[in-house]
């Protein structure tokens, strides 16, 4: 989106450079990404950078309100509450679509937010490999708040492991070695020393949890949680015997599972900002809008775009039996803002935060980008296209 950088990148791009870039990530992580990685990063101009940060600050103003937990008391589904909730999430991400206003000016529009970690370690690897294999100028940066590769990884280490020994901290997931994001787990283990562990491999003794570390039963004092509990419930019938994570356990969560629901689509109706599309809980909708085609229907308790209804009819709304679990949101029109050799691409930018204990607000640290040439953004969709998939952004003005 910075025309000069986009033109230069496209001009100098070759398939061999791209393959070398992919090989570099695979060599460092020990395995190639199991998802499509885009052929390009995104170059964000200073004006759009400022708008993204402004939008995030407005959203965080709501999250740090003293009554935020009261506002979100109904966010956690029945039976999904996990004891020992922390005062705040340690990780948080905010997703924006890149759009254009009526004057053709680039603007962000909020798509979703999550009190949940993303590919925090993998993004360090990806952005560094982009720099190593392509000519990314020093006028743009992937980090915020003065961070660099080393200080970013040190911050991750401190937040995830704290004062504990690395063997006392695990990365918890459901079947981690089958997840498409497993490269992040392996690279996290390589850089931070934290072992990915499946929920089925946890050993419970009283309120304490253990796992086998090199054949030795080892106490778990902190879990870097990568389990999406909706997904856990879906897979539960096929998992066999495993520890019940909904009980009171003597273990710390980073990030605590309840925040996945508190900071989510459930939060959107409470945020009022020019960069946040109008949203309303379906059970509080005064009347069906006359321009219903300009709205999208989203289930509160789903992830990865599942269940979203894009082209809504009044009948779709009438058929919903649990309107309290849905939001009606004004539709966001993605702009085909990324010029690529085989046509323009749409883009989402994920702003990634870390919230240290004792801090009054989370810290903006890094980012993730997604490029697509179809109606729904996602790294597993439109596989026939090139120049789409997971990526990162380099920002002007940071």
mmCIF file of N, CA and C in Angstrom, residues 22-121:
data_model
loop_
_atom_site.group_PDB
_atom_site.id
_atom_site.type_symbol
_atom_site.label_atom_id
_atom_site.label_comp_id
_atom_site.label_asym_id
_atom_site.label_seq_id
_atom_site.Cartn_x
_atom_site.Cartn_y
_atom_site.Cartn_z
ATOM 1 N N UNK A 22 10.761 -19.603 1.974
ATOM 2 C CA UNK A 22 10.048 -20.721 2.609
ATOM 3 C C UNK A 22 11.029 -21.725 3.202
ATOM 4 N N UNK A 23 12.085 -22.015 2.443
ATOM 5 C CA UNK A 23 13.089 -22.972 2.934
ATOM 6 C C UNK A 23 13.785 -22.449 4.187
ATOM 7 N N UNK A 24 14.010 -21.149 4.235
ATOM 8 C CA UNK A 24 14.655 -20.568 5.404
ATOM 9 C C UNK A 24 13.824 -20.738 6.659
ATOM 10 N N UNK A 25 12.512 -20.544 6.532
ATOM 11 C CA UNK A 25 11.629 -20.752 7.686
ATOM 12 C C UNK A 25 11.619 -22.210 8.100
ATOM 13 N N UNK A 26 11.520 -23.106 7.132
ATOM 14 C CA UNK A 26 11.472 -24.544 7.433
ATOM 15 C C UNK A 26 12.762 -25.014 8.108
ATOM 16 N N UNK A 27 13.891 -24.492 7.636
ATOM 17 C CA UNK A 27 15.176 -24.909 8.206
ATOM 18 C C UNK A 27 15.293 -24.473 9.655
ATOM 19 N N UNK A 28 14.872 -23.255 9.955
ATOM 20 C CA UNK A 28 14.965 -22.755 11.329
ATOM 21 C C UNK A 28 13.983 -23.434 12.272
ATOM 22 N N UNK A 29 12.753 -23.660 11.795
ATOM 23 C CA UNK A 29 11.714 -24.216 12.666
ATOM 24 C C UNK A 29 11.753 -25.737 12.729
ATOM 25 N N UNK A 30 12.394 -26.369 11.736
ATOM 26 C CA UNK A 30 12.440 -27.824 11.695
ATOM 27 C C UNK A 30 11.334 -28.441 10.879
ATOM 28 N N UNK A 31 10.444 -27.601 10.352
ATOM 29 C CA UNK A 31 9.330 -28.078 9.521
ATOM 30 C C UNK A 31 8.769 -26.903 8.741
ATOM 31 N N UNK A 32 8.322 -27.158 7.521
ATOM 32 C CA UNK A 32 7.717 -26.108 6.709
ATOM 33 C C UNK A 32 6.334 -25.762 7.244
ATOM 34 N N UNK A 33 5.868 -24.544 7.040
ATOM 35 C CA UNK A 33 4.506 -24.198 7.448
ATOM 36 C C UNK A 33 3.484 -25.117 6.778
ATOM 37 N N UNK A 34 2.471 -25.520 7.549
ATOM 38 C CA UNK A 34 1.413 -26.375 7.008
ATOM 39 C C UNK A 34 0.282 -25.551 6.415
ATOM 40 N N UNK A 35 0.432 -24.240 6.414
ATOM 41 C CA UNK A 35 -0.561 -23.346 5.825
ATOM 42 C C UNK A 35 0.123 -22.506 4.755
ATOM 43 N N UNK A 36 -0.684 -21.893 3.904
ATOM 44 C CA UNK A 36 -0.141 -21.090 2.818
ATOM 45 C C UNK A 36 0.447 -19.786 3.365
ATOM 46 N N UNK A 37 1.699 -19.556 3.050
ATOM 47 C CA UNK A 37 2.347 -18.293 3.392
ATOM 48 C C UNK A 37 2.379 -17.438 2.134
ATOM 49 N N UNK A 38 1.949 -16.213 2.253
ATOM 50 C CA UNK A 38 1.839 -15.337 1.089
ATOM 51 C C UNK A 38 3.212 -15.010 0.507
ATOM 52 N N UNK A 39 3.188 -14.664 -0.777
ATOM 53 C CA UNK A 39 4.412 -14.319 -1.476
ATOM 54 C C UNK A 39 4.939 -12.944 -1.107
ATOM 55 N N UNK A 40 4.177 -12.188 -0.360
ATOM 56 C CA UNK A 40 4.573 -10.813 -0.061
ATOM 57 C C UNK A 40 4.139 -10.376 1.327
ATOM 58 N N UNK A 41 4.898 -9.492 1.947
ATOM 59 C CA UNK A 41 4.379 -8.789 3.115
ATOM 60 C C UNK A 41 3.500 -7.629 2.661
ATOM 61 N N UNK A 42 2.958 -6.900 3.625
ATOM 62 C CA UNK A 42 2.127 -5.735 3.340
ATOM 63 C C UNK A 42 2.879 -4.499 3.833
ATOM 64 N N UNK A 43 2.879 -3.452 3.028
ATOM 65 C CA UNK A 43 3.565 -2.212 3.389
ATOM 66 C C UNK A 43 2.518 -1.163 3.761
ATOM 67 N N UNK A 44 2.486 -0.783 5.043
ATOM 68 C CA UNK A 44 1.436 0.083 5.575
ATOM 69 C C UNK A 44 1.932 1.529 5.640
ATOM 70 N N UNK A 45 1.280 2.453 4.937
ATOM 71 C CA UNK A 45 1.702 3.860 4.992
ATOM 72 C C UNK A 45 1.433 4.470 6.355
ATOM 73 N N UNK A 46 2.151 5.568 6.648
ATOM 74 C CA UNK A 46 2.101 6.176 7.980
ATOM 75 C C UNK A 46 0.692 6.580 8.383
ATOM 76 N N UNK A 47 -0.095 7.101 7.445
ATOM 77 C CA UNK A 47 -1.444 7.551 7.771
ATOM 78 C C UNK A 47 -2.317 6.391 8.240
ATOM 79 N N UNK A 48 -2.213 5.258 7.557
ATOM 80 C CA UNK A 48 -2.992 4.081 7.959
ATOM 81 C C UNK A 48 -2.444 3.496 9.257
ATOM 82 N N UNK A 49 -1.138 3.532 9.433
ATOM 83 C CA UNK A 49 -0.544 3.082 10.699
ATOM 84 C C UNK A 49 -1.147 3.856 11.868
ATOM 85 N N UNK A 50 -1.210 5.174 11.728
ATOM 86 C CA UNK A 50 -1.746 6.005 12.808
ATOM 87 C C UNK A 50 -3.200 5.674 13.096
ATOM 88 N N UNK A 51 -3.984 5.412 12.044
ATOM 89 C CA UNK A 51 -5.394 5.075 12.240
ATOM 90 C C UNK A 51 -5.550 3.728 12.939
ATOM 91 N N UNK A 52 -4.709 2.759 12.590
ATOM 92 C CA UNK A 52 -4.759 1.444 13.242
ATOM 93 C C UNK A 52 -4.457 1.569 14.733
ATOM 94 N N UNK A 53 -3.429 2.316 15.058
ATOM 95 C CA UNK A 53 -3.070 2.497 16.471
ATOM 96 C C UNK A 53 -4.175 3.255 17.203
ATOM 97 N N UNK A 54 -4.735 4.272 16.570
ATOM 98 C CA UNK A 54 -5.837 5.040 17.179
ATOM 99 C C UNK A 54 -7.037 4.141 17.449
ATOM 100 N N UNK A 55 -7.386 3.296 16.486
ATOM 101 C CA UNK A 55 -8.520 2.387 16.661
ATOM 102 C C UNK A 55 -8.262 1.412 17.802
ATOM 103 N N UNK A 56 -7.052 0.877 17.864
ATOM 104 C CA UNK A 56 -6.707 -0.062 18.935
ATOM 105 C C UNK A 56 -6.788 0.606 20.300
ATOM 106 N N UNK A 57 -6.307 1.840 20.382
ATOM 107 C CA UNK A 57 -6.362 2.557 21.664
ATOM 108 C C UNK A 57 -7.806 2.739 22.130
ATOM 109 N N UNK A 58 -8.706 3.030 21.201
ATOM 110 C CA UNK A 58 -10.120 3.211 21.559
ATOM 111 C C UNK A 58 -10.721 1.895 22.053
ATOM 112 N N UNK A 59 -10.340 0.808 21.428
ATOM 113 C CA UNK A 59 -10.839 -0.512 21.844
ATOM 114 C C UNK A 59 -10.305 -0.869 23.223
ATOM 115 N N UNK A 60 -9.024 -0.616 23.438
ATOM 116 C CA UNK A 60 -8.412 -0.934 24.729
ATOM 117 C C UNK A 60 -9.003 -0.070 25.838
ATOM 118 N N UNK A 61 -9.393 1.159 25.514
ATOM 119 C CA UNK A 61 -10.059 2.006 26.511
ATOM 120 C C UNK A 61 -11.288 1.318 27.094
ATOM 121 N N UNK A 62 -11.996 0.564 26.273
ATOM 122 C CA UNK A 62 -13.170 -0.180 26.753
ATOM 123 C C UNK A 62 -12.733 -1.369 27.598
ATOM 124 N N UNK A 63 -11.701 -2.081 27.150
ATOM 125 C CA UNK A 63 -11.263 -3.289 27.844
ATOM 126 C C UNK A 63 -10.691 -2.983 29.222
ATOM 127 N N UNK A 64 -10.072 -1.822 29.400
ATOM 128 C CA UNK A 64 -9.482 -1.477 30.703
ATOM 129 C C UNK A 64 -10.476 -0.780 31.626
ATOM 130 N N UNK A 65 -11.725 -0.629 31.196
ATOM 131 C CA UNK A 65 -12.725 -0.041 32.080
ATOM 132 C C UNK A 65 -12.867 -0.864 33.361
ATOM 133 N N UNK A 66 -13.047 -0.239 34.513
ATOM 134 C CA UNK A 66 -13.186 -0.981 35.766
ATOM 135 C C UNK A 66 -14.361 -1.955 35.751
ATOM 136 N N UNK A 67 -15.397 -1.636 34.951
ATOM 137 C CA UNK A 67 -16.585 -2.491 34.925
ATOM 138 C C UNK A 67 -16.583 -3.463 33.747
ATOM 139 N N UNK A 68 -15.405 -3.690 33.129
ATOM 140 C CA UNK A 68 -15.386 -4.525 31.931
ATOM 141 C C UNK A 68 -15.844 -5.957 32.222
ATOM 142 N N UNK A 69 -15.425 -6.506 33.357
ATOM 143 C CA UNK A 69 -15.848 -7.875 33.677
ATOM 144 C C UNK A 69 -17.355 -7.942 33.909
ATOM 145 N N UNK A 70 -17.929 -6.865 34.427
ATOM 146 C CA UNK A 70 -19.381 -6.823 34.584
ATOM 147 C C UNK A 70 -20.062 -6.761 33.222
ATOM 148 N N UNK A 71 -19.534 -5.930 32.333
ATOM 149 C CA UNK A 71 -20.076 -5.830 30.977
ATOM 150 C C UNK A 71 -20.078 -7.179 30.274
ATOM 151 N N UNK A 72 -19.056 -7.975 30.540
ATOM 152 C CA UNK A 72 -18.881 -9.236 29.811
ATOM 153 C C UNK A 72 -19.234 -10.460 30.660
ATOM 154 N N UNK A 73 -20.063 -10.258 31.671
ATOM 155 C CA UNK A 73 -20.401 -11.377 32.563
ATOM 156 C C UNK A 73 -21.143 -12.491 31.838
ATOM 157 N N UNK A 74 -21.826 -12.157 30.735
ATOM 158 C CA UNK A 74 -22.549 -13.187 29.987
ATOM 159 C C UNK A 74 -21.765 -13.699 28.781
ATOM 160 N N UNK A 75 -20.505 -13.285 28.682
ATOM 161 C CA UNK A 75 -19.719 -13.672 27.512
ATOM 162 C C UNK A 75 -19.304 -15.137 27.535
ATOM 163 N N UNK A 76 -19.086 -15.670 28.731
ATOM 164 C CA UNK A 76 -18.611 -17.054 28.845
ATOM 165 C C UNK A 76 -19.804 -17.995 28.794
ATOM 166 N N UNK A 77 -19.849 -18.909 27.824
ATOM 167 C CA UNK A 77 -21.005 -19.809 27.704
ATOM 168 C C UNK A 77 -21.190 -20.666 28.955
ATOM 169 N N UNK A 78 -22.409 -21.066 29.177
ATOM 170 C CA UNK A 78 -22.728 -21.930 30.312
ATOM 171 C C UNK A 78 -21.875 -23.192 30.271
ATOM 172 N N UNK A 79 -21.264 -23.498 31.405
ATOM 173 C CA UNK A 79 -20.445 -24.699 31.499
ATOM 174 C C UNK A 79 -19.026 -24.536 30.994
ATOM 175 N N UNK A 80 -18.663 -23.312 30.525
ATOM 176 C CA UNK A 80 -17.330 -23.105 29.946
ATOM 177 C C UNK A 80 -16.430 -22.261 30.841
ATOM 178 N N UNK A 81 -16.906 -21.871 32.020
ATOM 179 C CA UNK A 81 -16.117 -21.042 32.913
ATOM 180 C C UNK A 81 -15.007 -21.868 33.561
ATOM 181 N N UNK A 82 -13.787 -21.320 33.519
ATOM 182 C CA UNK A 82 -12.626 -21.973 34.117
ATOM 183 C C UNK A 82 -12.223 -21.193 35.365
ATOM 184 N N UNK A 83 -11.992 -21.867 36.505
ATOM 185 C CA UNK A 83 -11.642 -21.158 37.752
ATOM 186 C C UNK A 83 -10.312 -20.409 37.646
ATOM 187 N N UNK A 84 -10.086 -19.546 38.644
ATOM 188 C CA UNK A 84 -8.822 -18.825 38.821
ATOM 189 C C UNK A 84 -8.514 -17.878 37.667
ATOM 190 N N UNK A 85 -9.526 -17.137 37.243
ATOM 191 C CA UNK A 85 -9.332 -16.179 36.162
ATOM 192 C C UNK A 85 -8.363 -15.074 36.572
ATOM 193 N N UNK A 86 -7.503 -14.683 35.670
ATOM 194 C CA UNK A 86 -6.539 -13.619 35.923
ATOM 195 C C UNK A 86 -7.197 -12.249 35.799
ATOM 196 N N UNK A 87 -6.494 -11.210 36.272
ATOM 197 C CA UNK A 87 -7.031 -9.855 36.234
ATOM 198 C C UNK A 87 -7.153 -9.344 34.808
ATOM 199 N N UNK A 88 -6.317 -9.832 33.921
ATOM 200 C CA UNK A 88 -6.347 -9.416 32.521
ATOM 201 C C UNK A 88 -5.714 -10.515 31.675
ATOM 202 N N UNK A 89 -5.930 -10.500 30.374
ATOM 203 C CA UNK A 89 -5.266 -11.477 29.513
ATOM 204 C C UNK A 89 -3.809 -11.077 29.315
ATOM 205 N N UNK A 90 -2.940 -12.063 29.124
ATOM 206 C CA UNK A 90 -1.533 -11.765 28.854
ATOM 207 C C UNK A 90 -1.280 -11.546 27.365
ATOM 208 N N UNK A 91 -2.192 -12.061 26.539
ATOM 209 C CA UNK A 91 -2.090 -11.871 25.096
ATOM 210 C C UNK A 91 -3.444 -11.433 24.550
ATOM 211 N N UNK A 92 -3.403 -10.585 23.537
ATOM 212 C CA UNK A 92 -4.631 -10.067 22.944
ATOM 213 C C UNK A 92 -4.336 -9.651 21.510
ATOM 214 N N UNK A 93 -5.257 -9.940 20.596
ATOM 215 C CA UNK A 93 -5.084 -9.551 19.197
ATOM 216 C C UNK A 93 -6.343 -8.840 18.706
ATOM 217 N N UNK A 94 -6.134 -7.884 17.781
ATOM 218 C CA UNK A 94 -7.233 -7.097 17.225
ATOM 219 C C UNK A 94 -7.100 -7.118 15.711
ATOM 220 N N UNK A 95 -8.141 -7.590 15.014
ATOM 221 C CA UNK A 95 -8.111 -7.771 13.563
ATOM 222 C C UNK A 95 -8.874 -6.663 12.843
ATOM 223 N N UNK A 96 -8.255 -6.108 11.806
ATOM 224 C CA UNK A 96 -8.872 -5.063 11.004
ATOM 225 C C UNK A 96 -8.849 -5.429 9.522
ATOM 226 N N UNK A 97 -9.934 -5.092 8.836
ATOM 227 C CA UNK A 97 -9.944 -5.136 7.373
ATOM 228 C C UNK A 97 -9.382 -3.818 6.863
ATOM 229 N N UNK A 98 -8.646 -3.895 5.761
ATOM 230 C CA UNK A 98 -8.178 -2.676 5.095
ATOM 231 C C UNK A 98 -9.252 -2.273 4.086
ATOM 232 N N UNK A 99 -9.806 -1.087 4.278
ATOM 233 C CA UNK A 99 -10.936 -0.606 3.473
ATOM 234 C C UNK A 99 -10.596 0.766 2.884
ATOM 235 N N UNK A 100 -11.510 1.273 2.069
ATOM 236 C CA UNK A 100 -11.394 2.637 1.551
ATOM 237 C C UNK A 100 -12.697 3.371 1.809
ATOM 238 N N UNK A 101 -12.591 4.669 2.161
ATOM 239 C CA UNK A 101 -13.792 5.460 2.346
ATOM 240 C C UNK A 101 -14.261 6.010 0.999
ATOM 241 N N UNK A 102 -15.284 6.850 1.027
ATOM 242 C CA UNK A 102 -15.866 7.357 -0.221
ATOM 243 C C UNK A 102 -14.886 8.206 -1.023
ATOM 244 N N UNK A 103 -13.859 8.734 -0.347
ATOM 245 C CA UNK A 103 -12.848 9.535 -1.035
ATOM 246 C C UNK A 103 -11.664 8.689 -1.497
ATOM 247 N N UNK A 104 -11.762 7.377 -1.276
ATOM 248 C CA UNK A 104 -10.678 6.494 -1.693
ATOM 249 C C UNK A 104 -9.518 6.428 -0.726
ATOM 250 N N UNK A 105 -9.712 6.947 0.495
ATOM 251 C CA UNK A 105 -8.660 6.939 1.507
ATOM 252 C C UNK A 105 -8.702 5.627 2.277
ATOM 253 N N UNK A 106 -7.523 5.035 2.521
ATOM 254 C CA UNK A 106 -7.451 3.774 3.248
ATOM 255 C C UNK A 106 -7.842 3.967 4.709
ATOM 256 N N UNK A 107 -8.712 3.077 5.192
ATOM 257 C CA UNK A 107 -9.155 3.110 6.585
ATOM 258 C C UNK A 107 -9.245 1.687 7.118
ATOM 259 N N UNK A 108 -8.946 1.498 8.414
ATOM 260 C CA UNK A 108 -9.171 0.179 9.019
ATOM 261 C C UNK A 108 -10.607 0.049 9.494
ATOM 262 N N UNK A 109 -11.122 -1.172 9.481
ATOM 263 C CA UNK A 109 -12.422 -1.475 10.072
ATOM 264 C C UNK A 109 -12.279 -2.749 10.889
ATOM 265 N N UNK A 110 -12.691 -2.671 12.149
ATOM 266 C CA UNK A 110 -12.554 -3.812 13.050
ATOM 267 C C UNK A 110 -13.339 -5.014 12.535
ATOM 268 N N UNK A 111 -12.680 -6.168 12.529
ATOM 269 C CA UNK A 111 -13.330 -7.417 12.144
ATOM 270 C C UNK A 111 -13.591 -8.289 13.374
ATOM 271 N N UNK A 112 -12.571 -8.426 14.207
ATOM 272 C CA UNK A 112 -12.701 -9.295 15.369
ATOM 273 C C UNK A 112 -11.588 -8.974 16.355
ATOM 274 N N UNK A 113 -11.760 -9.389 17.596
ATOM 275 C CA UNK A 113 -10.715 -9.267 18.602
ATOM 276 C C UNK A 113 -10.770 -10.482 19.505
ATOM 277 N N UNK A 114 -9.612 -10.854 20.052
ATOM 278 C CA UNK A 114 -9.534 -12.075 20.855
ATOM 279 C C UNK A 114 -8.577 -11.876 22.023
ATOM 280 N N UNK A 115 -9.003 -12.326 23.197
ATOM 281 C CA UNK A 115 -8.112 -12.407 24.338
ATOM 282 C C UNK A 115 -7.427 -13.760 24.314
ATOM 283 N N UNK A 116 -6.545 -13.934 23.336
ATOM 284 C CA UNK A 116 -5.966 -15.255 23.046
ATOM 285 C C UNK A 116 -4.678 -15.037 22.260
ATOM 286 N N UNK A 117 -3.662 -15.857 22.464
ATOM 287 C CA UNK A 117 -2.417 -15.687 21.702
ATOM 288 C C UNK A 117 -2.555 -16.126 20.253
ATOM 289 N N UNK A 118 -1.784 -15.482 19.415
ATOM 290 C CA UNK A 118 -1.726 -15.831 17.999
ATOM 291 C C UNK A 118 -0.365 -16.484 17.735
ATOM 292 N N UNK A 119 0.133 -16.346 16.521
ATOM 293 C CA UNK A 119 1.413 -16.962 16.159
ATOM 294 C C UNK A 119 2.567 -16.048 16.573
ATOM 295 N N UNK A 120 2.666 -15.779 17.854
ATOM 296 C CA UNK A 120 3.606 -14.767 18.331
ATOM 297 C C UNK A 120 5.057 -15.102 17.999
ATOM 298 N N UNK A 121 5.459 -16.339 18.156
ATOM 299 C CA UNK A 121 6.855 -16.684 17.897
ATOM 300 C C UNK A 121 7.108 -16.827 16.400
#
